[in-house]
Structures are given as C-alpha cells and as structure tokens.
Amino acid sequence: MVRRHPRPEYWFLSFLIGSLSRELLDFTALADNHTSKDFGAAAAIITTSGDVYEYVDVPLDWWHANRHCEQRFAQLLFELPDSELASVSKLLRSHQVQSCVWLDEREAFLRKHKQRRIHTAPILVFRNKTDTKYVKVLANFPVMPAVTVCAHIQWDNKTQEISTIFSYAVPAFINEFQLRGFVDEEGFVRFAIIVHGHHSPYLPVFRSDGQWHHFCVTWQQQNGTWAIYADGKKKASAAGLCATGPPASQAIYDHGTFIIGQDQDSLGGTFKEKESFSGNITDLNVWRRVLSEEQIERVRSCCLIDHELIFGWGSYTLEIEPTVQEVTAPFLCPGPVEQCRVLDVGSGGVSDTSCLHSLPFVCHYKKDVYLLLKKTQSESSPPLISRVNTLANATVIPENVFLGDVRDVNISAAVNVLHALTTVLREEETPVKPADLLGVVQFLKQVSDVEVQEQEQLEMLEQLSQYYVEVTGLILEEQNTDQWSEISQVK
Ligand SMILES: *[C@@H]1O[C@H](CO)[C@@H](O)[C@H](O)[C@H]1NC(C)=O
Ligand SMILES: *[C@@H]1O[C@H](CO)[C@@H](O)[C@H](O)[C@H]1NC(C)=O
Ligand SMILES: *[C@@H]1O[C@H](CO)[C@@H](O)[C@H](O)[C@H]1NC(C)=O
Ligand SMILES: *[C@@H]1O[C@H](CO)[C@@H](O)[C@H](O)[C@H]1NC(C)=O
Ligand SMILES: *[C@@H]1O[C@H](CO)[C@@H](O)[C@H](O)[C@H]1NC(C)=O
Ligand SMILES: *[C@@H]1O[C@H](CO)[C@@H](O)[C@H](O)[C@H]1NC(C)=O
Ligand SMILES: *[C@@H]1O[C@H](CO)[C@@H](O)[C@H](O)[C@H]1NC(C)=O
C-alpha cells in the first residue's frame, strides 16, 4: 500500500474537472427557460412558493450529506437568519420532523469540502478481548531519545477493564514503552503511558462513544516530558516521566518487540485476555522524535510526515494473528474543521457538533429546478443511460437522479463508466434525452469528487481526464441543444 500524499497532479486534475463541470453547467444555464407543472409532493417533500425542502431521513456525516444534495442539483440547508430558520423549522415540524439536521455554512464550505479526505485504509479489527489476538510491527526499532506514536482508534465501549493499545518490550525491560486505556465511570476513555516501567496517571482523552478518534502520545528523554493528544487537542502533558533516578535520562532501548493489542509479559508473548485491546485501529505510525501540535493536526488529517518515521502504516509490514480481522473500508479522515452546524428542528435552535456524526438532513432546491427535475424524470426511461448500464452489466448510472445513493466512485470504476459512455456516444445510435443529460452531469459531478489514493492510479487518472473531456465534448454537441434547453434551469 502506498501512502497518499496530496499530489500536485491530483489538485490540478481536480481543478480541471471542477472548471469543466462549471462550464458544462453554465452552458445549460444559457439555454431556454422552461416552466413545468407541479407533480405533487411526497411525504418528505415540503414545497413553499419558491423553494422545495427535501427531508432525507438517512443519517450521514456532514460531507456525505452535503454531497447527496449536490448530486441532486440541490444544496444542504443553509444557515439562514434566525427568523427564516424558525419558519423552516416550523415547516419541518408540521411534517413530523423533530430531529437535528445538518446546516451548511457558506464560509466554512470550501475548507471543509477540500480538506476532508476519504481514504481506503486497512483497518485491524480486534473483536472482543482475547489472549491470542495480536499484531506485531515488523520494523527495526533504533534507540529512541524521543518518540511519537499516533493512530486512529475505535474503542469498544463494552469492555471495562484496562486495555493495552500497544506494548514495546526489550530484553532489559519488558514494560519499556506502552499505552494503556480504560473507560471511566463518566464514559471517558482514559489513557496512561508507561516508559521504562514508570506510569503516567490515567487521564481522560476522549468520549467512549463508539466513534473513531485520533490519538498521539509523545515522550522525550531530555526532561521526561510526555503528552497525550486526542482529536488534535492536547489532553494531558507533564514533565519528569523517567527523567530522574536510575536509570535517569535513558532513551527508549532499540531492537524491541512492538505488539499492537496485547501487553507482553515476556518478550513477544505471554498475553493476558484481561489486559488485551478490543476495538479497531488503523494508521498507526511511530516517529523517533516529538511531533509539533501542527504536525499532529496534519497526521490526524491523514497526511504523512516522513521525517524520522520509524514505522508507517503505509509500508504495512505487520505480522497479523489470523483471527484479527483486516477490513478495507473507506475511512473518513478527520478534517481540521471538526465542528459542523446543526439545526434542532424541535426547538429551532442552532448548535455545533462533530461533523463525523451521522444525522438526517434537508436538501434545498429552487422550486423551478425541482419541478424540472421531476418532469424530466417522469418521462420515459433514459435510452443512453439504459444502454450504458446494459454495456456495463450493472447500474453504473442510476436512471433517476433522485434514486442514486451517495457514492464514493473510485477511479477504476469511473474510468470504466466513462469508457462505456464514450463508446455509446461515439456510436451515435442511441438517442439522448434530457434525463440522460441529467444522469451524465450527475455522474460527472461524482467523478469530480474522485480522490486519487495510490501512486499507480496516476496513469488511470490521465485516462480518466481524457474520457472526461471526450464525454463532455460529445454530450455538448449541437444535436443535443434541444435536450439541454429542456434542462436549462438545473444548475
Ligand atoms: C428563467 O426564468 C426565471 C423566472 O421565471 C428568470 O429569473 C431567469 O433569469 C430565467 N433564466 C434564463 C436563463 O432565461
Ligand atoms: C464477544 O463478546 C460478546 C459479549 O461478551 C459475546 O456476545 C460475543 O459472542 C463475543 N464475540 C465473539 C466473536 O467472541
Ligand atoms: C470495528 O469495525 C467492525 C467492522 O467494520 C465493526 O463491525 C465493529 O463494530 C467495530 N468495532 C467497534 C468497537 O466500533
Ligand atoms: C457505545 O458505542 C455504540 C456504537 O458502537 C454507541 O451506539 C453507543 O452510544 C455507545 N455507548 C455509550 C455509552 O457511549
Ligand atoms: C523539556 O525539553 C524540551 C526540549 O528541550 C523543551 O522544549 C521543554 O520546554 C522542556 N520542558 C520542561 C517542562 O522543562
Ligand atoms: C452480466 O451479469 C450476469 C448476471 O449477473 C452474468 O450472468 C453475465 O455473464 C454478465 N455478462 C457480462 C457480459 O459480464
Ligand atoms: C471500485 O468500485 C467498484 C464498484 O463500486 C468495486 O467493485 C471495486 O472493487 C472498487 N475498486 C477498488 C480498487 O476499490
């Protein structure tokens, strides 16, 4: 697995695709204006004189909620002046909506959207405490006068006992370097670090809420200063851990055994169920120095810091005991902006919560756009899209723009779909209806959200941009002008 650096090529392509999409949409805006009749409202659709609000009762994190609305040519409900928000709340309540829903903020938008990254990273799943499950880090550890260990972790809140997140043992000292934690009575996970057998106090670091959290622990030999960070904030620190007394000012020894998920009572073994870890872990990295707060923030957003890295998850040389599950799941890297606005429909109040939480949301359509979308979709099934789906032997583009799920299209899937699209468009045999154009534009929007994660994908990226340009060109051709004019207001 290759680590994902933000690459200049990627940013350029993303810019290119973004501009193309905008051109495409501007083009549609230039065409004729159409009106259409009302198609009636579904239960979750609230229509006012100029707007349509669609309540989506599928809890998603902020980023996916935002993309869901965007891909339907709408916008996540905006933070409005109090009085307007109150009337929207009232409308929602009159339709039996009582929950909290996401709000979009104009200013935060770009920051959130761009810095939020969805990665596919191998996650290690330690289901339940056992005396057998372990993962050994196959790295050669040097002498460490300073150290930082960071990882993303999902704590199993059903276990009460102390869990060992990792233990590093050397022949001279079994408890050379460790991180342990447990859930306290208030529902906080408390961490303590151990260096040369000396224990820091257990201090609360994050809530045991079943969500992913990021942590870093640092220690330096010089004055024994240690620190624990959680979700980008320093939660605890002090000086003097092992700085005095024999063995004063001793660096962490080299050539040790680093085990994730178990306390070692002998070098590399003698595990106890009671002290084992239960939960999920990914992106564990070890550096031979103390990272700054700013660097920790970057690591947390899944940017790699190479300097003095001893073990990186990207190189992924681990010995994994077979009952430890390895899942490759899309993982949402926390962005530097972690709080998102929420409207409590019940009270009409606005507050902030972690953008990672899953909440229902409301998509806001301009009414004419909404009616036009509905009209376009109500006509016969789109021939171009049907043909592409037949070619691909799967529903790669939904026939109805309202029916697709929020999808994280990956680059190889996108190349395949664009390839099928160009094939069909080049044939010029399949008629292109307005609903086809909407489906294609919606798909291109998804493609412009594609993230490149691995080096070898760069070639595919080139292919992707070629197809993208070709599809854009083909569907903009003269003969489709009538179809474009029919969907002119969708922008
Ligand atoms: C379409 O009509 C609306 C009013 O019905 C008007 O505000 C808008 O500017 C028109 N758009 C175009 C492209 O003519
Ligand atoms: C994990 O523990 C729970 C409760 O302690 C038990 O119900 C479940 O079967 C265990 N799962 C496995 C895979 O052992
Ligand atoms: C760990 O991940 C697995 C698979 O995604 C999931 O089923 C499980 O609930 C997660 N465990 C915790 C403690 O969140
Ligand atoms: C424990 O985690 C689950 C999800 O894994 C979550 O639904 C639940 O609220 C958490 N319990 C507490 C007390 O935070
Ligand atoms: C410990 O040493 C580091 C590095 O020299 C220094 O930046 C830090 O201020 C010291 N901390 C204390 C508490 O003395
Ligand atoms: C399409 O899918 C069907 C069933 O999933 C399968 O039997 C068939 O071989 C597939 N055709 C192609 C061309 O992949
Ligand atoms: C890309 O997405 C397709 C369809 O969603 C999936 O079958 C495929 O495994 C994915 N490929 C990678 C490399 O994730």
Coordinates of C-alpha atoms and ligand atoms in Angstrom, one line a residue:
M1 CA 0.0 0.0 0.0
V2 CA 1.4 3.4 -0.9
R3 CA 0.7 6.3 1.3
R4 CA -1.4 9.1 0.0
H5 CA 0.2 12.4 -0.3
P6 CA -1.7 15.3 -1.7
R7 CA -0.1 15.4 -5.2
P8 CA 0.1 18.4 -7.4
E9 CA -1.3 16.3 -10.3
Y10 CA -4.3 15.5 -8.3
W11 CA -5.0 19.1 -7.4
F12 CA -4.6 20.1 -11.0
L13 CA -6.9 17.5 -12.2
S14 CA -9.5 18.3 -9.6
F15 CA -9.3 21.9 -10.7
L16 CA -9.6 20.9 -14.3
I17 CA -12.6 18.7 -13.7
G18 CA -14.2 21.4 -11.5
S19 CA -13.9 24.0 -14.2
L20 CA -15.3 21.6 -16.8
S21 CA -18.3 20.8 -14.7
R22 CA -18.9 24.5 -14.2
E23 CA -18.6 25.2 -17.9
L24 CA -21.0 22.4 -18.6
L25 CA -23.5 23.8 -16.1
D26 CA -23.1 27.3 -17.4
F27 CA -23.9 26.1 -20.8
T28 CA -27.1 24.6 -19.6
A29 CA -27.9 27.9 -17.9
L30 CA -27.7 29.7 -21.2
A31 CA -30.3 27.7 -22.9
D32 CA -34.0 28.4 -23.0
N33 CA -36.2 28.9 -20.0
H34 CA -39.0 26.4 -19.4
T35 CA -41.8 26.1 -17.0
S36 CA -43.4 22.9 -15.8
K37 CA -46.4 21.7 -13.9
D38 CA -46.5 20.5 -10.3
F39 CA -46.1 16.8 -9.9
G40 CA -47.3 16.7 -6.3
A41 CA -45.2 16.2 -3.2
A42 CA -44.0 13.1 -1.4
A43 CA -44.2 12.8 2.4
A44 CA -40.7 14.1 2.9
I45 CA -41.0 16.9 0.4
I46 CA -42.1 20.4 1.6
T47 CA -43.0 22.9 -1.0
T48 CA -43.3 26.6 -0.5
S49 CA -43.9 29.3 -3.1
G50 CA -40.3 29.5 -4.2
D51 CA -38.5 26.6 -2.6
V52 CA -38.6 22.8 -2.1
Y53 CA -37.2 21.2 1.0
E54 CA -36.5 17.5 0.9
Y55 CA -36.1 15.9 4.3
V56 CA -33.7 12.9 3.9
D57 CA -34.1 10.5 6.8
V58 CA -30.9 8.7 6.2
P59 CA -28.3 9.7 8.8
L60 CA -25.0 10.6 7.1
D61 CA -21.9 12.5 8.1
W62 CA -21.8 16.2 7.1
W63 CA -19.6 15.6 4.0
H64 CA -21.8 12.8 2.6
A65 CA -25.0 14.7 3.4
N66 CA -23.6 17.7 1.5
R67 CA -22.7 15.6 -1.5
H68 CA -26.0 13.9 -1.5
C69 CA -27.7 17.3 -2.0
E70 CA -25.2 18.5 -4.5
Q71 CA -25.5 15.4 -6.6
R72 CA -29.2 16.0 -6.8
F73 CA -28.7 19.6 -8.0
A74 CA -29.7 21.0 -4.6
Q75 CA -27.9 22.4 -1.6
L76 CA -27.7 21.3 2.0
L77 CA -30.0 23.6 4.0
F78 CA -28.2 26.8 4.6
E79 CA -27.8 28.6 7.9
L80 CA -30.3 31.5 7.4
P81 CA -31.2 34.5 9.5
D82 CA -33.0 33.4 12.7
S83 CA -36.5 34.3 11.6
E84 CA -36.1 32.3 8.3
L85 CA -34.7 29.4 10.1
A86 CA -37.6 29.5 12.6
S87 CA -40.1 29.3 9.7
V88 CA -38.2 26.4 8.1
S89 CA -38.2 24.6 11.4
K90 CA -41.9 25.2 11.8
L91 CA -42.5 23.8 8.3
L92 CA -40.4 20.7 9.1
R93 CA -42.3 20.2 12.4
S94 CA -45.6 20.4 10.6
H95 CA -44.3 17.3 8.6
Q96 CA -43.5 15.4 11.8
V97 CA -39.8 16.1 11.6
Q98 CA -38.3 16.6 15.1
S99 CA -34.7 15.6 14.7
C100 CA -31.5 17.6 14.4
V101 CA -30.4 18.2 10.8
W102 CA -27.1 19.4 9.3
L103 CA -26.7 23.0 8.2
D104 CA -24.3 24.4 5.6
E105 CA -22.2 27.5 6.3
R106 CA -21.1 29.5 3.4
E107 CA -17.7 30.4 4.7
A108 CA -16.7 27.0 6.1
F109 CA -17.8 25.2 3.0
L110 CA -14.6 25.3 0.9
R111 CA -12.4 24.5 3.8
K112 CA -14.5 21.5 4.8
H113 CA -15.0 20.2 1.4
K114 CA -11.5 20.3 0.3
Q115 CA -9.7 19.2 3.4
R116 CA -12.0 16.3 4.1
R117 CA -10.5 13.2 2.7
I118 CA -12.0 9.8 2.3
H119 CA -9.4 7.1 2.3
T120 CA -9.4 3.4 1.9
A121 CA -7.1 2.2 4.6
P122 CA -6.7 -1.3 6.1
I123 CA -8.3 -1.4 9.5
L124 CA -7.5 -4.0 12.1
V125 CA -10.5 -5.4 13.9
F126 CA -9.9 -6.8 17.4
R127 CA -13.3 -8.3 18.2
N128 CA -13.5 -8.9 22.0
K129 CA -10.6 -9.3 24.4
T130 CA -8.6 -12.5 24.0
D131 CA -5.2 -13.7 25.0
T132 CA -4.5 -14.7 21.4
K133 CA -5.2 -11.7 19.1
Y134 CA -2.1 -9.6 18.4
V135 CA -0.4 -7.7 15.6
K136 CA 3.4 -7.4 15.6
V137 CA 5.0 -4.4 13.9
L138 CA 7.9 -5.7 11.8
A139 CA 10.1 -2.7 12.0
N140 CA 13.7 -2.4 13.3
F141 CA 13.5 0.0 16.2
P142 CA 16.5 2.2 16.8
V143 CA 17.4 3.8 20.1
M144 CA 14.7 6.4 20.7
P145 CA 15.6 9.5 22.7
A146 CA 12.2 10.9 21.7
V147 CA 9.1 9.2 20.3
T148 CA 5.6 9.9 19.0
V149 CA 3.0 7.2 18.3
C150 CA -0.3 8.1 16.6
A151 CA -3.3 6.1 15.4
H152 CA -6.9 6.3 14.6
I153 CA -8.9 4.1 17.1
Q154 CA -12.4 2.9 17.6
W155 CA -12.8 2.0 21.3
D156 CA -15.0 -1.0 22.2
N157 CA -17.2 0.7 24.9
K158 CA -18.5 -2.6 26.2
T159 CA -15.2 -3.5 27.9
Q160 CA -14.5 -2.0 31.3
E161 CA -11.0 -3.4 32.0
I162 CA -7.7 -1.9 31.2
S163 CA -6.7 -2.4 27.5
T164 CA -3.2 -2.4 26.1
I165 CA -3.2 -0.5 22.8
F166 CA 0.4 -1.3 22.2
S167 CA 3.4 -2.5 24.1
Y168 CA 7.1 -2.3 23.3
A169 CA 9.3 -4.7 25.1
V170 CA 13.1 -5.1 25.2
P171 CA 15.1 -7.8 26.9
A172 CA 16.3 -5.4 29.6
F173 CA 12.8 -4.0 30.2
I174 CA 9.5 -5.8 29.4
N175 CA 7.4 -2.7 30.1
E176 CA 9.8 -0.4 28.1
F177 CA 7.1 1.7 26.4
Q178 CA 3.3 1.2 26.5
L179 CA 0.0 2.8 26.0
R180 CA -3.0 1.6 28.1
G181 CA -6.5 2.8 28.5
F182 CA -9.9 2.1 30.1
V183 CA -13.4 3.6 30.2
D184 CA -14.1 5.6 33.4
E185 CA -17.5 5.9 35.1
E186 CA -18.3 9.1 33.2
G187 CA -17.9 7.3 29.9
F188 CA -14.5 8.8 29.0
V189 CA -11.6 6.7 27.8
R190 CA -8.5 7.4 30.0
F191 CA -5.0 6.9 28.7
A192 CA -1.7 6.3 30.5
I193 CA 1.7 5.9 29.0
I194 CA 4.4 3.8 30.5
V195 CA 8.2 4.4 29.9
H196 CA 10.8 2.2 31.5
G197 CA 8.1 0.8 33.7
H198 CA 7.1 4.2 35.0
H199 CA 3.4 5.0 34.7
S200 CA 1.8 8.4 33.9
P201 CA -1.6 8.9 35.6
Y202 CA -4.7 7.7 33.7
L203 CA -6.3 10.9 32.3
P204 CA -9.5 11.3 30.2
V205 CA -8.8 11.8 26.5
F206 CA -12.0 11.2 24.5
R207 CA -15.5 10.0 25.0
S208 CA -16.3 6.3 24.6
D209 CA -19.0 6.9 22.0
G210 CA -18.2 4.2 19.5
Q211 CA -16.8 6.8 17.0
W212 CA -13.4 6.9 15.5
H213 CA -10.9 9.1 17.5
H214 CA -7.3 10.0 16.7
F215 CA -4.6 10.0 19.4
C216 CA -0.9 10.8 19.6
V217 CA 1.4 10.2 22.5
T218 CA 4.8 11.8 22.8
W219 CA 7.8 11.4 25.1
Q220 CA 11.3 12.7 25.2
Q221 CA 14.2 11.6 27.2
Q222 CA 15.6 15.1 27.9
N223 CA 13.3 16.1 30.8
G224 CA 10.9 13.2 30.6
T225 CA 8.2 15.4 29.1
W226 CA 5.2 13.4 27.8
A227 CA 1.9 14.4 26.2
I228 CA -1.3 12.8 25.0
Y229 CA -3.3 14.3 22.2
A230 CA -6.8 13.3 21.2
D231 CA -8.6 14.5 18.1
G232 CA -6.0 17.2 17.5
K233 CA -6.0 18.7 21.0
K234 CA -3.5 18.3 23.8
K235 CA -5.4 16.5 26.6
A236 CA -2.6 15.9 29.1
S237 CA 1.1 16.5 29.5
A238 CA 3.7 16.8 32.2
A239 CA 7.4 16.6 32.6
G240 CA 9.5 14.2 34.6
L241 CA 8.4 10.7 33.4
C242 CA 11.6 8.8 33.9
A243 CA 13.8 11.8 33.8
T244 CA 15.2 11.3 37.3
G245 CA 16.6 8.5 39.3
P246 CA 18.2 5.4 37.9
P247 CA 18.1 4.8 35.0
A248 CA 17.9 8.6 34.6
S249 CA 17.7 10.1 31.2
Q250 CA 17.8 6.8 29.4
A251 CA 16.5 6.7 25.8
I252 CA 14.0 4.0 24.9
Y253 CA 16.1 0.9 24.0
D254 CA 16.5 -0.3 20.5
H255 CA 15.6 -3.7 18.8
G256 CA 12.5 -4.2 20.9
T257 CA 9.3 -6.0 20.0
F258 CA 6.3 -3.8 19.2
I259 CA 2.9 -5.5 19.7
I260 CA -0.5 -3.9 18.9
G261 CA -3.3 -5.1 21.1
Q262 CA -1.5 -7.0 23.9
D263 CA 0.6 -6.5 26.9
Q264 CA 3.7 -8.6 26.7
D265 CA 4.7 -10.4 29.9
S266 CA 7.6 -12.0 28.1
L267 CA 9.3 -10.8 25.0
G268 CA 6.7 -11.1 22.2
G269 CA 4.4 -13.3 24.3
T270 CA 2.5 -14.3 27.4
F271 CA -0.6 -12.3 26.7
K272 CA -3.5 -11.9 29.1
E273 CA -7.1 -11.6 28.0
K274 CA -7.8 -9.1 30.8
E275 CA -5.2 -6.7 29.5
S276 CA -5.8 -7.0 25.8
F277 CA -7.3 -4.5 23.4
S278 CA -10.8 -4.7 21.9
G279 CA -11.8 -2.4 19.1
N280 CA -10.5 -1.1 15.8
I281 CA -7.3 0.5 14.9
T282 CA -5.7 2.0 11.7
D283 CA -3.0 4.4 10.6
L284 CA -0.6 3.6 13.4
N285 CA 2.7 5.4 12.9
V286 CA 5.8 5.7 15.0
W287 CA 8.4 8.6 14.8
R288 CA 11.7 8.9 16.5
R289 CA 11.0 12.5 17.6
V290 CA 8.3 14.7 19.2
L291 CA 5.9 16.0 16.6
S292 CA 4.6 19.5 17.0
E293 CA 0.9 20.3 17.5
E294 CA 0.7 21.5 14.0
Q295 CA 2.2 18.3 12.7
I296 CA -0.2 16.2 14.8
E297 CA -3.1 18.1 13.2
R298 CA -1.7 17.1 9.8
V299 CA -1.2 13.5 10.8
R300 CA -4.7 13.4 12.0
S301 CA -6.0 14.5 8.6
C302 CA -4.2 11.5 7.1
C303 CA -1.2 13.5 5.8
L304 CA 2.0 11.6 6.3
I305 CA 5.1 13.1 7.9
D306 CA 8.1 11.2 6.7
H307 CA 10.9 12.8 8.7
E308 CA 12.2 10.4 11.3
L309 CA 9.4 8.0 10.7
I310 CA 10.3 4.5 12.1
F311 CA 7.1 2.7 11.2
G312 CA 4.5 3.9 8.8
W313 CA 1.1 2.2 8.2
G314 CA 1.7 2.8 4.5
S315 CA 4.6 0.3 4.4
Y316 CA 2.3 -2.0 6.3
T317 CA 4.8 -4.7 7.4
L318 CA 2.8 -6.4 10.1
E319 CA 2.5 -9.9 11.4
I320 CA -1.2 -10.3 11.9
E321 CA -2.5 -13.1 14.0
P322 CA -5.1 -14.8 11.8
T323 CA -8.2 -14.1 14.0
V324 CA -7.5 -10.4 13.9
Q325 CA -9.8 -9.3 11.1
E326 CA -8.4 -7.0 8.4
V327 CA -11.1 -4.9 6.7
T328 CA -10.5 -2.4 4.0
A329 CA -13.2 0.2 4.5
P330 CA -13.5 3.8 3.3
F331 CA -12.2 5.7 6.2
L332 CA -13.2 9.3 6.8
C333 CA -10.1 11.3 7.8
P334 CA -11.0 14.0 10.3
G335 CA -10.5 17.4 8.8
P336 CA -9.0 20.3 10.6
V337 CA -12.5 21.8 10.8
E338 CA -14.3 19.3 13.0
Q339 CA -17.4 21.1 14.2
C340 CA -20.4 21.5 11.9
R341 CA -23.6 23.5 12.4
V342 CA -26.8 21.7 13.3
L343 CA -30.4 22.8 13.4
D344 CA -32.5 21.3 16.2
V345 CA -35.8 21.2 14.4
G346 CA -37.7 20.6 17.6
S347 CA -36.6 23.8 19.3
G348 CA -35.5 25.8 16.2
G349 CA -32.1 26.3 17.9
V350 CA -28.7 26.1 16.2
S351 CA -25.6 24.5 17.7
D352 CA -22.4 22.7 16.7
T353 CA -21.5 19.1 16.7
S354 CA -18.8 16.9 15.3
C355 CA -19.0 16.7 11.6
L356 CA -18.4 12.9 11.9
H357 CA -21.7 12.2 13.5
S358 CA -24.5 10.8 11.3
L359 CA -27.6 13.0 11.1
P360 CA -30.5 13.3 8.8
F361 CA -30.5 16.4 6.7
V362 CA -32.6 18.6 4.4
C363 CA -31.8 19.4 0.7
H364 CA -32.9 22.7 -0.5
Y365 CA -34.0 23.0 -4.2
K366 CA -35.0 26.0 -6.1
K367 CA -38.6 25.2 -6.9
D368 CA -38.4 25.6 -10.6
V369 CA -35.3 23.4 -10.7
Y370 CA -37.0 20.7 -8.6
L371 CA -40.1 20.7 -10.8
L372 CA -38.0 20.4 -13.9
L373 CA -36.0 17.6 -12.4
K374 CA -39.2 15.8 -11.6
K375 CA -40.7 16.4 -15.0
T376 CA -37.5 15.1 -16.7
Q377 CA -37.5 12.0 -14.6
S378 CA -41.2 11.3 -15.2
E379 CA -40.6 10.8 -18.9
S380 CA -39.7 7.5 -20.5
S381 CA -36.5 5.8 -19.2
P382 CA -33.3 7.5 -20.5
P383 CA -32.1 5.5 -23.5
L384 CA -28.4 6.5 -23.3
I385 CA -28.1 5.5 -19.6
S386 CA -30.0 2.3 -20.1
R387 CA -27.6 1.4 -22.9
V388 CA -24.5 2.2 -20.8
N389 CA -25.9 0.2 -17.9
T390 CA -26.5 -2.7 -20.3
L391 CA -23.0 -2.5 -21.6
A392 CA -21.6 -2.3 -18.1
N393 CA -23.9 -5.1 -16.9
A394 CA -24.7 -3.1 -13.8
T395 CA -26.5 0.1 -12.8
V396 CA -23.4 2.3 -13.0
I397 CA -25.6 5.4 -13.6
P398 CA -29.0 5.5 -12.0
E399 CA -31.8 6.1 -14.4
N400 CA -33.4 8.5 -12.0
V401 CA -31.2 11.3 -10.5
F402 CA -33.3 11.1 -7.3
L403 CA -32.6 7.4 -6.8
G404 CA -28.8 7.0 -6.6
D405 CA -27.1 6.7 -3.3
V406 CA -24.3 8.9 -2.3
R407 CA -21.4 7.0 -3.8
D408 CA -17.7 7.4 -3.5
V409 CA -16.9 6.5 -7.0
N410 CA -13.3 5.1 -7.2
I411 CA -11.0 5.9 -10.1
S412 CA -11.2 2.5 -11.8
A413 CA -15.0 2.4 -11.7
A414 CA -15.1 5.9 -13.1
V415 CA -12.8 5.1 -16.0
N416 CA -14.9 2.1 -16.8
V417 CA -18.2 4.0 -16.8
L418 CA -16.7 6.9 -18.9
H419 CA -15.3 4.3 -21.3
A420 CA -18.8 2.8 -21.7
L421 CA -20.3 6.3 -22.1
T422 CA -17.8 7.3 -24.8
T423 CA -18.5 4.1 -26.7
V424 CA -22.2 4.7 -26.7
L425 CA -21.9 8.3 -27.5
R426 CA -19.5 7.7 -30.4
E427 CA -21.9 5.2 -32.0
E428 CA -24.4 8.0 -32.3
E429 CA -27.2 5.4 -32.4
T430 CA -28.8 5.9 -29.1
P431 CA -30.9 9.0 -28.8
V432 CA -30.0 11.3 -26.0
K433 CA -32.9 12.5 -23.8
P434 CA -32.9 15.3 -21.2
A435 CA -32.9 12.7 -18.5
D436 CA -29.8 11.2 -19.9
L437 CA -28.0 14.5 -19.8
L438 CA -29.0 15.0 -16.1
G439 CA -27.8 11.5 -15.3
V440 CA -24.5 12.1 -17.1
V441 CA -24.0 15.5 -15.4
Q442 CA -24.7 13.9 -12.1
F443 CA -22.2 11.2 -12.8
L444 CA -19.6 13.8 -13.8
K445 CA -20.2 15.6 -10.5
Q446 CA -19.3 12.3 -8.8
V447 CA -16.3 11.8 -10.9
S448 CA -15.0 15.3 -9.9
D449 CA -15.1 14.1 -6.3
V450 CA -12.8 11.1 -7.1
E451 CA -9.8 11.0 -4.9
V452 CA -6.5 9.5 -6.0
Q453 CA -5.0 7.4 -3.3
E454 CA -2.2 5.5 -4.8
Q455 CA 0.7 6.2 -7.0
E456 CA -0.2 3.6 -9.6
Q457 CA -3.5 5.3 -10.1
L458 CA -1.9 8.3 -11.8
E459 CA -1.9 6.6 -15.2
M460 CA -5.6 5.9 -14.7
L461 CA -6.0 9.5 -13.8
E462 CA -4.7 10.5 -17.2
Q463 CA -7.1 8.1 -18.9
L464 CA -9.9 9.4 -16.7
S465 CA -9.3 13.0 -17.7
Q466 CA -9.2 12.1 -21.4
Y467 CA -12.5 10.3 -21.2
Y468 CA -13.9 13.1 -19.2
V469 CA -13.0 15.6 -21.8
E470 CA -14.4 13.4 -24.5
V471 CA -17.7 12.7 -22.8
T472 CA -18.1 16.4 -22.1
G473 CA -17.4 17.2 -25.7
L474 CA -19.7 14.6 -27.1
I475 CA -22.7 15.4 -25.0
L476 CA -22.3 19.1 -25.6
E477 CA -22.6 18.5 -29.4
E478 CA -25.0 20.6 -31.4
Q479 CA -27.6 17.9 -31.8
N480 CA -28.2 17.9 -28.0
T481 CA -29.1 21.6 -27.8
D482 CA -32.8 20.9 -27.6
Q483 CA -32.2 18.4 -24.8
W484 CA -30.0 20.9 -23.0
S485 CA -32.6 23.6 -23.3
E486 CA -35.1 21.3 -21.6
I487 CA -33.0 21.0 -18.5
S488 CA -31.8 24.6 -18.7
Q489 CA -32.7 25.7 -15.2
V490 CA -30.8 22.9 -13.4
K491 CA -27.6 24.5 -12.3
Ligands
LIG1 C1 -35.7 31.8 -16.3 O1 -36.9 32.4 -15.7 C2 -36.7 33.0 -14.5 C3 -38.1 33.5 -14.0 O2 -39.1 32.6 -14.3 C4 -35.7 34.1 -14.6 O3 -35.5 34.6 -13.3 C5 -34.4 33.5 -15.1 O4 -33.5 34.6 -15.3 C6 -34.6 32.8 -16.5 N1 -33.4 32.2 -16.9 C7 -33.0 32.3 -18.1 C8 -31.7 31.6 -18.4 O5 -33.5 32.9 -19.0
LIG2 C1 -17.8 -11.0 22.2 O1 -18.4 -10.8 23.4 C2 -19.8 -10.7 23.5 C3 -20.2 -10.4 24.9 O2 -19.2 -10.5 25.8 C4 -20.4 -12.0 23.0 O3 -21.8 -11.9 23.0 C5 -19.9 -12.3 21.6 O4 -20.4 -13.6 21.2 C6 -18.4 -12.3 21.5 N1 -18.0 -12.4 20.1 C7 -17.0 -13.2 19.7 C8 -16.7 -13.2 18.3 O5 -16.5 -14.0 20.5
LIG3 C1 -14.9 -2.4 14.3 O1 -15.2 -2.5 12.9 C2 -16.1 -3.6 12.6 C3 -16.1 -3.7 11.1 O2 -16.2 -2.5 10.4 C4 -17.4 -3.2 13.2 O3 -18.3 -4.2 12.9 C5 -17.3 -3.0 14.7 O4 -18.5 -2.6 15.2 C6 -16.2 -2.0 15.0 N1 -15.9 -2.0 16.4 C7 -16.1 -1.0 17.2 C8 -15.7 -1.2 18.6 O5 -16.5 0.0 16.9
LIG4 C1 -21.2 2.6 22.6 O1 -20.9 2.5 21.2 C2 -22.1 2.4 20.4 C3 -21.6 2.2 18.9 O2 -20.6 1.3 18.8 C4 -23.0 3.6 20.5 O3 -24.1 3.4 19.8 C5 -23.3 3.8 22.0 O4 -24.0 5.0 22.2 C6 -22.0 3.8 22.8 N1 -22.4 3.9 24.2 C7 -22.0 4.9 25.0 C8 -22.4 4.8 26.4 O5 -21.4 5.9 24.6
LIG5 C1 11.7 19.8 28.0 O1 12.7 19.9 27.0 C2 12.2 20.4 25.7 C3 13.3 20.3 24.7 O2 14.5 20.9 25.1 C4 11.8 21.8 26.0 O3 11.3 22.4 24.8 C5 10.7 21.8 27.0 O4 10.3 23.2 27.3 C6 11.2 21.2 28.3 N1 10.1 21.1 29.2 C7 10.2 21.3 30.5 C8 8.9 21.2 31.3 O5 11.2 21.6 31.0
LIG6 C1 -23.9 -10.0 -16.7 O1 -24.3 -10.4 -15.4 C2 -25.0 -11.7 -15.5 C3 -25.6 -11.9 -14.1 O2 -25.0 -11.2 -13.1 C4 -23.9 -12.7 -15.9 O3 -24.6 -14.0 -15.9 C5 -23.4 -12.4 -17.2 O4 -22.4 -13.3 -17.6 C6 -22.8 -10.9 -17.2 N1 -22.4 -10.6 -18.6 C7 -21.3 -10.0 -18.8 C8 -21.0 -9.6 -20.2 O5 -20.4 -9.7 -17.9
LIG7 C1 -14.1 0.3 -7.2 O1 -15.6 0.3 -7.2 C2 -16.1 -0.9 -7.7 C3 -17.6 -0.7 -7.8 O2 -18.1 0.1 -6.8 C4 -15.7 -2.1 -6.9 O3 -16.2 -3.3 -7.4 C5 -14.2 -2.2 -6.9 O4 -13.8 -3.2 -6.1 C6 -13.6 -0.9 -6.4 N1 -12.1 -0.9 -6.6 C7 -11.3 -0.5 -5.7 C8 -9.8 -0.6 -6.0 O5 -11.6 -0.1 -4.6

